[in-house]
Coordinates of C-alpha atoms in Angstrom, one line a residue:
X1 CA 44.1 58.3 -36.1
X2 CA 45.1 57.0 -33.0
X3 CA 48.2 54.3 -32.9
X4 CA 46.7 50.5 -32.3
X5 CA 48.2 48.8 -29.4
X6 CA 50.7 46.6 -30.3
X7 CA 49.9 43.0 -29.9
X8 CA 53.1 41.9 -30.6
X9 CA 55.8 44.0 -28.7
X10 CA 58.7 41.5 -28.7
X11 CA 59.9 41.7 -32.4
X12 CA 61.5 44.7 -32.1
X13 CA 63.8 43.9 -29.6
X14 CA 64.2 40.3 -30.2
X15 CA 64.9 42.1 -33.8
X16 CA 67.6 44.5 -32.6
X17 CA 69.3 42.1 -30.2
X18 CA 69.6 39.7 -32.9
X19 CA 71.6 42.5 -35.7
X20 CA 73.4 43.5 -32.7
X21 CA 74.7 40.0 -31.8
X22 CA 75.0 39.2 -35.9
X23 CA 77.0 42.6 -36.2
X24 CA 79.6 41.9 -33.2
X25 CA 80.2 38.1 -34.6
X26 CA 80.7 39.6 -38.2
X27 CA 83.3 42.2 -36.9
X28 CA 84.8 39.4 -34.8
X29 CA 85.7 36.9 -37.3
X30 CA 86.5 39.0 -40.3
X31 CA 89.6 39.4 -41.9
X32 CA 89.6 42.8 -42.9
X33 CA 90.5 45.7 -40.4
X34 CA 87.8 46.0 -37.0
X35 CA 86.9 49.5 -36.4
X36 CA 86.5 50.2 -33.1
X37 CA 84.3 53.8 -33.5
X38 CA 82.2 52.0 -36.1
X39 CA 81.0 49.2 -33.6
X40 CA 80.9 51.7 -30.8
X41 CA 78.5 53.7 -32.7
X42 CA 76.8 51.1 -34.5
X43 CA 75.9 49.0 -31.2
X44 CA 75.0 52.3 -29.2
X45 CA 72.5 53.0 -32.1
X46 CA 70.9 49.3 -31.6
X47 CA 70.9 50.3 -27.5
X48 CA 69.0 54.1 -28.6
X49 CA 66.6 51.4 -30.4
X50 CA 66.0 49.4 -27.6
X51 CA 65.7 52.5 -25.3
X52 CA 63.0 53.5 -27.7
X53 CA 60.8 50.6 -27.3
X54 CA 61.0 50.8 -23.5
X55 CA 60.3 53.8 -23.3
X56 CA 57.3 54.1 -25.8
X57 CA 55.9 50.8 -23.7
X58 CA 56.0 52.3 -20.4
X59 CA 54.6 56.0 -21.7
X60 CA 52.6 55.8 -24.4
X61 CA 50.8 52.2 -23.5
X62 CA 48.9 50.7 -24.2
X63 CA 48.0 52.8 -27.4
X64 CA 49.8 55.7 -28.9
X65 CA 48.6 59.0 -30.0
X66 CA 49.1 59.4 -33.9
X67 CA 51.4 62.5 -33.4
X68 CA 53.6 60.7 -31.2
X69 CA 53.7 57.6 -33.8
X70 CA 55.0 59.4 -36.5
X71 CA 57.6 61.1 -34.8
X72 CA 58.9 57.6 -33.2
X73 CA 58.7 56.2 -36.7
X74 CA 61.0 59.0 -37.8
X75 CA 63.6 58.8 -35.4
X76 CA 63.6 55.1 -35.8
X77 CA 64.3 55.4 -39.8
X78 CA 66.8 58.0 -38.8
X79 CA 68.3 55.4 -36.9
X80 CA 67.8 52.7 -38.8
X81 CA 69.5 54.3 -41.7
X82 CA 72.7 55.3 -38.9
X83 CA 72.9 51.6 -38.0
X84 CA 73.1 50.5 -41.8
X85 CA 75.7 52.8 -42.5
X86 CA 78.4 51.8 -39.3
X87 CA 77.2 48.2 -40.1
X88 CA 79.8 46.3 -42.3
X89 CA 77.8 42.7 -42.3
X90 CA 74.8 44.2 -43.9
X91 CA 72.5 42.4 -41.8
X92 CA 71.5 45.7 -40.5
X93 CA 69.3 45.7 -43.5
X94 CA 66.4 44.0 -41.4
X95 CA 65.8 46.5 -39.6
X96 CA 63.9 48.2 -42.3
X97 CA 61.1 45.9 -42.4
X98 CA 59.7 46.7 -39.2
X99 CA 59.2 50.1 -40.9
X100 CA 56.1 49.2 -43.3
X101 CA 55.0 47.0 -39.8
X102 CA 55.0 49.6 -37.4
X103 CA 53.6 51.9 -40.2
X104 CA 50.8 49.4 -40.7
X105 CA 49.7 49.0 -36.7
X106 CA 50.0 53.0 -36.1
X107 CA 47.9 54.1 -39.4
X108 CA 46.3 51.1 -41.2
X109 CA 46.9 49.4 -44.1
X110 CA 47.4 51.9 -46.3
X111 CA 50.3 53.2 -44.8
X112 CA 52.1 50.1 -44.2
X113 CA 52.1 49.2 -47.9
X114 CA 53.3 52.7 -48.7
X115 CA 56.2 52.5 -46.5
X116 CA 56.8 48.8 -47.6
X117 CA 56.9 50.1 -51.0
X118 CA 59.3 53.1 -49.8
X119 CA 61.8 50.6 -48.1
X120 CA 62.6 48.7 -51.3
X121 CA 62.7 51.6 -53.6
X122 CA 65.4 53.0 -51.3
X123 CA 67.3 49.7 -51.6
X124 CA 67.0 49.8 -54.7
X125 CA 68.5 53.5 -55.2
X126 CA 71.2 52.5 -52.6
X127 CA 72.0 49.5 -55.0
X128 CA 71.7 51.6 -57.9
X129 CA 74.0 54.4 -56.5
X130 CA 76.9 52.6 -55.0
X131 CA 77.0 49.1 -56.5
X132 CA 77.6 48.9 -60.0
X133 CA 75.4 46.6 -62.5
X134 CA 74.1 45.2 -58.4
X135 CA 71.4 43.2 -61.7
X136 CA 73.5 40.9 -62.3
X137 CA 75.5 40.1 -59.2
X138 CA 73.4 37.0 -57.6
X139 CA 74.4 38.2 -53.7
X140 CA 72.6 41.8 -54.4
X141 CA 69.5 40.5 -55.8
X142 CA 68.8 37.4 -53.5
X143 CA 69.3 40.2 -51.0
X144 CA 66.8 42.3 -52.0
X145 CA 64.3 39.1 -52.4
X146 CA 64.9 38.2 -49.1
X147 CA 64.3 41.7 -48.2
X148 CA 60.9 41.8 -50.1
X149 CA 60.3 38.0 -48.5
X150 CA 60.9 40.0 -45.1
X151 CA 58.4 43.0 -46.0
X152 CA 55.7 40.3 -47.0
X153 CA 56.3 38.3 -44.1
X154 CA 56.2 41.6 -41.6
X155 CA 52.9 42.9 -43.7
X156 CA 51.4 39.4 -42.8
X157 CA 52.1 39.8 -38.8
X158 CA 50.6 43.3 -38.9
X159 CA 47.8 42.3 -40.4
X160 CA 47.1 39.7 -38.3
X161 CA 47.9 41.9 -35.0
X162 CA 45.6 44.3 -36.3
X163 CA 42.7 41.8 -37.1
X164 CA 43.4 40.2 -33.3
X165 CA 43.8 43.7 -31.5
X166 CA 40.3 44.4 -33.5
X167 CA 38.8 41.3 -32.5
X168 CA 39.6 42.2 -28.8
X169 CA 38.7 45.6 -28.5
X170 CA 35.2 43.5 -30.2
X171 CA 35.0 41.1 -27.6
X172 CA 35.7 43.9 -24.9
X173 CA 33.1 45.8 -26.3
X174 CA 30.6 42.6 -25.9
X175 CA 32.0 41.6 -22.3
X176 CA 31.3 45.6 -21.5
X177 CA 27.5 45.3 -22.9
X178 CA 26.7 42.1 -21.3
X179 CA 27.8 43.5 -17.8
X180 CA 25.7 46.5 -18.2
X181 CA 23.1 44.3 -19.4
X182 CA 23.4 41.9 -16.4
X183 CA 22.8 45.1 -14.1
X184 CA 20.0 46.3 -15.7
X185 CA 18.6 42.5 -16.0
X186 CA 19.6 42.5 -11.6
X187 CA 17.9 45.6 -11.8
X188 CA 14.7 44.1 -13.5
X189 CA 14.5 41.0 -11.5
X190 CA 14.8 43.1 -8.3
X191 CA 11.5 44.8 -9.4
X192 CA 9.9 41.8 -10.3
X193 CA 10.7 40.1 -7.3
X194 CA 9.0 43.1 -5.5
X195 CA 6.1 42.9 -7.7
X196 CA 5.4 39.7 -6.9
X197 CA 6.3 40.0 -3.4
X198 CA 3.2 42.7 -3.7
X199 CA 1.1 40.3 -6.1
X200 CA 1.5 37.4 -3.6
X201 CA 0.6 39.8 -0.6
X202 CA -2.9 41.3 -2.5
X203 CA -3.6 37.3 -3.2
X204 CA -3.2 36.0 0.7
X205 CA -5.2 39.2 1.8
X206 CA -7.9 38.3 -0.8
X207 CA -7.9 34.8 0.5
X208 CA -7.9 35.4 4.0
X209 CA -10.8 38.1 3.9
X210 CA -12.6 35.6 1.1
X211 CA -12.4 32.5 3.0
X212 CA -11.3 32.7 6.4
X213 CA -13.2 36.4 6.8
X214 CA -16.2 35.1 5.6
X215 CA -16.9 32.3 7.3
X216 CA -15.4 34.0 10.9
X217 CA -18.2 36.9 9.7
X218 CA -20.9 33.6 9.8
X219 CA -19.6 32.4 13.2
X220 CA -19.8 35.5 14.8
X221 CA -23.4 36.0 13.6
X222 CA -23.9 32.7 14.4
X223 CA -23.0 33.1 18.3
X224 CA -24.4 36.5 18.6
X225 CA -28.1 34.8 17.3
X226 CA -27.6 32.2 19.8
X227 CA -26.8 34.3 22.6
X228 CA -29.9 36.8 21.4
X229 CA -32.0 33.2 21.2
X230 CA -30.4 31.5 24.2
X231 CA -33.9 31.8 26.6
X232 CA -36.3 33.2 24.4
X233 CA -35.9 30.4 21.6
X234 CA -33.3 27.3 23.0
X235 CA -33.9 25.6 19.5
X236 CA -33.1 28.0 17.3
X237 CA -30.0 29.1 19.7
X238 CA -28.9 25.3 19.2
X239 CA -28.9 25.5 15.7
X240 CA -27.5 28.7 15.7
X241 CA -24.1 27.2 17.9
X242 CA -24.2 24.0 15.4
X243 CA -23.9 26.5 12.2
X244 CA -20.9 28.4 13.8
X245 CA -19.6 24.9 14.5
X246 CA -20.2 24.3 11.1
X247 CA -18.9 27.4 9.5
X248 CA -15.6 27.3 11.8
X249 CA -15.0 23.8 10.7
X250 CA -15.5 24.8 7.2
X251 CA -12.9 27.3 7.7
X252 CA -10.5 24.7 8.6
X253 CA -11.6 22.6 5.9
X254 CA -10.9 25.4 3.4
X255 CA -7.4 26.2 4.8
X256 CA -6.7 22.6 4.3
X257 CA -8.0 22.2 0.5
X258 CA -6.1 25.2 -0.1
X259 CA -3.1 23.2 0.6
X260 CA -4.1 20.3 -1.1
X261 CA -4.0 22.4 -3.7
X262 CA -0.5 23.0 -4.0
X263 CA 0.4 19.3 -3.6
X264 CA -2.0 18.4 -6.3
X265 CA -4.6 16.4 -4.3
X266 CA -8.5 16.3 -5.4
X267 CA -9.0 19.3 -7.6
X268 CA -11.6 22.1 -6.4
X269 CA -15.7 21.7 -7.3
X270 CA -17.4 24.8 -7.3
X271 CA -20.8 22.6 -7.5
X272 CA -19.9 20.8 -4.1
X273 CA -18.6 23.9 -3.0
X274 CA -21.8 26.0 -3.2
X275 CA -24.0 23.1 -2.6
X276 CA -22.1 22.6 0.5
X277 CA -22.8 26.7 1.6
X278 CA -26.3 27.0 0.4
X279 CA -27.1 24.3 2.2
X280 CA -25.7 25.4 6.1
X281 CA -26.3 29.3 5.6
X282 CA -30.3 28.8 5.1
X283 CA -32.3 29.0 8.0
X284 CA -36.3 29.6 8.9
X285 CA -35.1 32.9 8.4
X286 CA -33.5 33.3 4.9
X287 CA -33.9 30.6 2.3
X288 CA -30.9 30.0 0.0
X289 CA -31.5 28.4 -3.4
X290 CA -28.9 26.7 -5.7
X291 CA -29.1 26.1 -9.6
X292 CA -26.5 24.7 -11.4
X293 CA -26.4 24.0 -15.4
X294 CA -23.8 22.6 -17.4
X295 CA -20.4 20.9 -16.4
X296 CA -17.7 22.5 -14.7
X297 CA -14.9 20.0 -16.4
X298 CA -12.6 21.9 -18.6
X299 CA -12.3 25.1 -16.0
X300 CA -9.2 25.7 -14.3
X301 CA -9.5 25.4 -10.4
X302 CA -8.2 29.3 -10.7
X303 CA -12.0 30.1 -12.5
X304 CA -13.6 28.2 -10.5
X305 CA -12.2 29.3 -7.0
X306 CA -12.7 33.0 -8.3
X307 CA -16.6 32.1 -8.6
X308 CA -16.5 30.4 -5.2
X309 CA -15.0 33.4 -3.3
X310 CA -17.7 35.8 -4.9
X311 CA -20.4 33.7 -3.8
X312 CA -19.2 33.7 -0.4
X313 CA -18.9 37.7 -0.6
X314 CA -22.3 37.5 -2.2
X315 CA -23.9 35.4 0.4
X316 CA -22.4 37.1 3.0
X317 CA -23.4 40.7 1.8
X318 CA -26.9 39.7 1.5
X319 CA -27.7 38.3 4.8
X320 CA -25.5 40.6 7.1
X321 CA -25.1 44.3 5.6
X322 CA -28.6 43.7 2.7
X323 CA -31.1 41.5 5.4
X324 CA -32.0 39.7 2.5
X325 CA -34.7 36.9 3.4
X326 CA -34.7 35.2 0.0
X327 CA -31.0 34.4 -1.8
X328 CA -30.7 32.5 -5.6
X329 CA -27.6 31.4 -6.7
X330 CA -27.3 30.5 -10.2
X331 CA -24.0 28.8 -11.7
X332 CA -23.9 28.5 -15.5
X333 CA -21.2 26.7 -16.8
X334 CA -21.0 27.7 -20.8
X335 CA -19.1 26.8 -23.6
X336 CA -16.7 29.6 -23.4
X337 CA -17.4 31.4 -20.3
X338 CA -18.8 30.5 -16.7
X339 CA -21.6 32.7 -15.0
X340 CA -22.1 33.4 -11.3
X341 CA -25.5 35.3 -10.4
X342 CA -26.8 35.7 -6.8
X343 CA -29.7 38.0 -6.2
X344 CA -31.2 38.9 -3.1
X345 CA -34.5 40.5 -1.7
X346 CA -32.6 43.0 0.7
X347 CA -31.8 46.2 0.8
X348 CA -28.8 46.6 -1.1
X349 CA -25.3 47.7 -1.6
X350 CA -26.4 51.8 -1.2
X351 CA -29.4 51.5 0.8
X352 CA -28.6 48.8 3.4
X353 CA -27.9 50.9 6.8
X354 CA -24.3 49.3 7.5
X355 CA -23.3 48.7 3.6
X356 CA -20.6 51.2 1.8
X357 CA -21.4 52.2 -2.3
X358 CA -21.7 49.4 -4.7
X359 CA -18.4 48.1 -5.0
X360 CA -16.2 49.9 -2.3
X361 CA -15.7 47.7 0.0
X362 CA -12.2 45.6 0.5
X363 CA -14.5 41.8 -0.6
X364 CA -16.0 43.3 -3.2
X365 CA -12.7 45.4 -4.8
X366 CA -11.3 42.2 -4.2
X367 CA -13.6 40.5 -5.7
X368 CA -13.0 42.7 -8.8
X369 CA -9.4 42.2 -8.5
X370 CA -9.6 38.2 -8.8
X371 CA -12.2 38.0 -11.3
X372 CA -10.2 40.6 -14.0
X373 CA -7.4 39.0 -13.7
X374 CA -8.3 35.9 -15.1
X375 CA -10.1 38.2 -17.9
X376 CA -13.6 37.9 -16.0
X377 CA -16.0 40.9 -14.9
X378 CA -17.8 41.5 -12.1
X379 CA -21.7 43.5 -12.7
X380 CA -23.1 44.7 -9.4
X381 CA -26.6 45.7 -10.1
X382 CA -28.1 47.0 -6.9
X383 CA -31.1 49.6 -8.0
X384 CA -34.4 48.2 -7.0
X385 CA -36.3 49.8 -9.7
X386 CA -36.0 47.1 -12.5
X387 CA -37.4 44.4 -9.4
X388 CA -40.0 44.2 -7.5
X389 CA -38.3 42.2 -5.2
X390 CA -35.6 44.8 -4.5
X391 CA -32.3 43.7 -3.6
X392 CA -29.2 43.3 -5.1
X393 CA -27.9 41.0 -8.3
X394 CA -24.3 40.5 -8.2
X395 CA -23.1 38.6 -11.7
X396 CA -19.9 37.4 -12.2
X397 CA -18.5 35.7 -15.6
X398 CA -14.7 34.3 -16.4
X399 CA -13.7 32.6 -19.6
X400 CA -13.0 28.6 -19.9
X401 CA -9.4 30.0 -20.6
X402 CA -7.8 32.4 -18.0
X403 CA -5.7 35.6 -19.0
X404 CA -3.3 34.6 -16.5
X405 CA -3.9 31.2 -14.7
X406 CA -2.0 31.1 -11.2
X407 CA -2.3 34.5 -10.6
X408 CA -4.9 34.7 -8.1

């Protein structure tokens, strides 16, 4: 077992300075004769004491190995007992209780008692064997009540020095796992911050493809129809310039509900949203339909942009890559969850001549993207087989609740 630090490394010398200075005045005022080799040797064995302590504190600190305890306990009983002997005041007896408390610090409890116990049985003997009937003589026993008095007292510090030294090395202990915890919690938020630094970037790509993408993709169709229409049709070439006028102000529009938004102006309506887009994408040559059911109070503006922006992908699919001539837009607003459904009479997803697979394009993944993180799905049915009609049904449900609102 190693030694405990010492929390309280001032007794022993305050100890030994203080029978030093009580053993000079007793030799100076006392009538008998002064023995000069006696007070030599019994002050140089006070200074080997305090030569002891200084040197244990600047080698062995701030804990010392249990070998090296013991032997420094030894050679201090060694010297305590050398002191006691060249001592003629007797006061030298105090030395002996820091026995059983350095005993205690070094090796517990246990051993402090033990050597507690061993101190006053060998004042006892020394009584005993040089003081005759020492019982009944009332200087020798209030001596050795003092002397237990002094153990007690010197048991009590230990214990206490030992409980506080604990109680340190405790709180070290907790200081030590809430640093390392604080690094690994710098080292989580670091990743989270780049998560959402990643999360944030996917959502602006997915709004700027989803809103500003789609309705640059009208204008330019738009402006290449009017310049294809300029002399052969001048009407239709008009209308084609007022619907890119249209679409571009729209974009702007968006862009500036989208900050709205985040100072939490008029909240989002699908219904006017899709009314609004059926409504300027039909032409004599593809006719847009809307129906709506139900009430789209109680969705989150999250659910409700998600359907938005797969309408616009829809839409734009159909007319540009499917050459749909016929689009339906359904919007069911439910009890629990809100349904999407645009079908088409074009080509679709596989078939159309500039279209990718179903579902590999950037809208449409993130399309997917949006919709399943708010705990929706996303069903692209583009096999003609089940419809006479042909084309493409692209159905898209969230729930009244999102998984995680804000995240799109």
């Amino acid at each position: 077992m190693a030694s405990q630090p010492s929390a309280v490394p001032w007794i022993p010398p305050v100890l030994y300075t203080a029978v030093l200075a009580g053993g000079i005045y007793h030799a100076a005022v006392s009538d008998g004769p002064v023995h000069a080799s006696r007070i030599a040797g019994f002050a140089a064995g006070l200074v080997l004491l305090l030569a002891l302590e200084l040197l244990k504190r600047r080698r062995w600190s701030p804990s010392t190995p249990a070998r090296v305890a013991a032997g420094l306990l030894a050679v201090r009983l060694v010297l305590f007992s050398a002191v006691a002997v060249l001592d003629g005041s007797g006061i030298s007896r105090a030395l002996f209780v820091l026995v059983p408390f350095t005993a205690y610090l070094a090796f517990g409890r246990r051993a402090g008692l033990v050597c507690g116990v061993g101190c006053v049985a060998l004042l006892v003997t020394g009584y005993t064997l040089w003081v005759p009937r020492w019982w009944v003589r009332a200087e020798y026993v209030s001596d050795l009540l003092m002397f237990g008095l002094g153990l007690a007292l010197a048991g009590s510090m230990a214990a206490v020095a030992v409980r506080e030294q604990q109680a340190r090395a405790r709180l070290e202990g907790v200081l030590a796992e809430l640093e390392d915890s604080h690094a690994r919690l710098s080292e989580y938020a670091l990743r989270v911050a780049e998560l959402s630094t990643a999360d944030e970037r996917n959502r602006v790509a997915r709004e700027i493809h989803d809103s500003l993408g789609h309705h640059l993709t009208a204008v330019a169709i738009q402006l290449e129809k009017a310049e294809a229409f300029r002399e052969l049709d001048p009407p239709a070439s008009a209308k084609a310039v007022s619907d890119a006028r249209w679409s571009a102000g729209r974009a702007l529009t968006e862009v500036r509900e989208s900050v709205s938004a985040l100072r939490d102006a008029r909240p989002f309506s699908l219904t006017r949203a899709l009314a609004d887009l059926v409504r300027h994408l039909g032409n004599d040559r593809l006719t847009v339909t809307l129906h709506v059911t139900g009430d789209e109070a109680g969705y989150d503006a999250e659910s409700l942009t998600a359907l938005y922006r797969a309408a616009q992908e829809a839409l734009t699919n159909a007319h540009r890559h499917g050459r749909a001539t016929r689009i339906d837009v359904t919007a069911a607003y439910g009890e629990s969850t809100a349904r999407l459904v645009v079908a088409d009479n074009g080509q679709g997803f596989t078939t159309a001549p500039t279209a990718r697979p179903s579902g590999t394009g950037f809208g449409i993944r993130g399309m997917r993207e949006r919709v399943e993180l708010l705990g929706g799905n996303v069903d692209i049915d583009d096999s003609p087989a089940p419809r006479a009609a042909g084309g493409a049904v692209v159905t898209v449900t969230v729930p009244r609740s999102p998984l995680l609102s804000g995240s799109i």
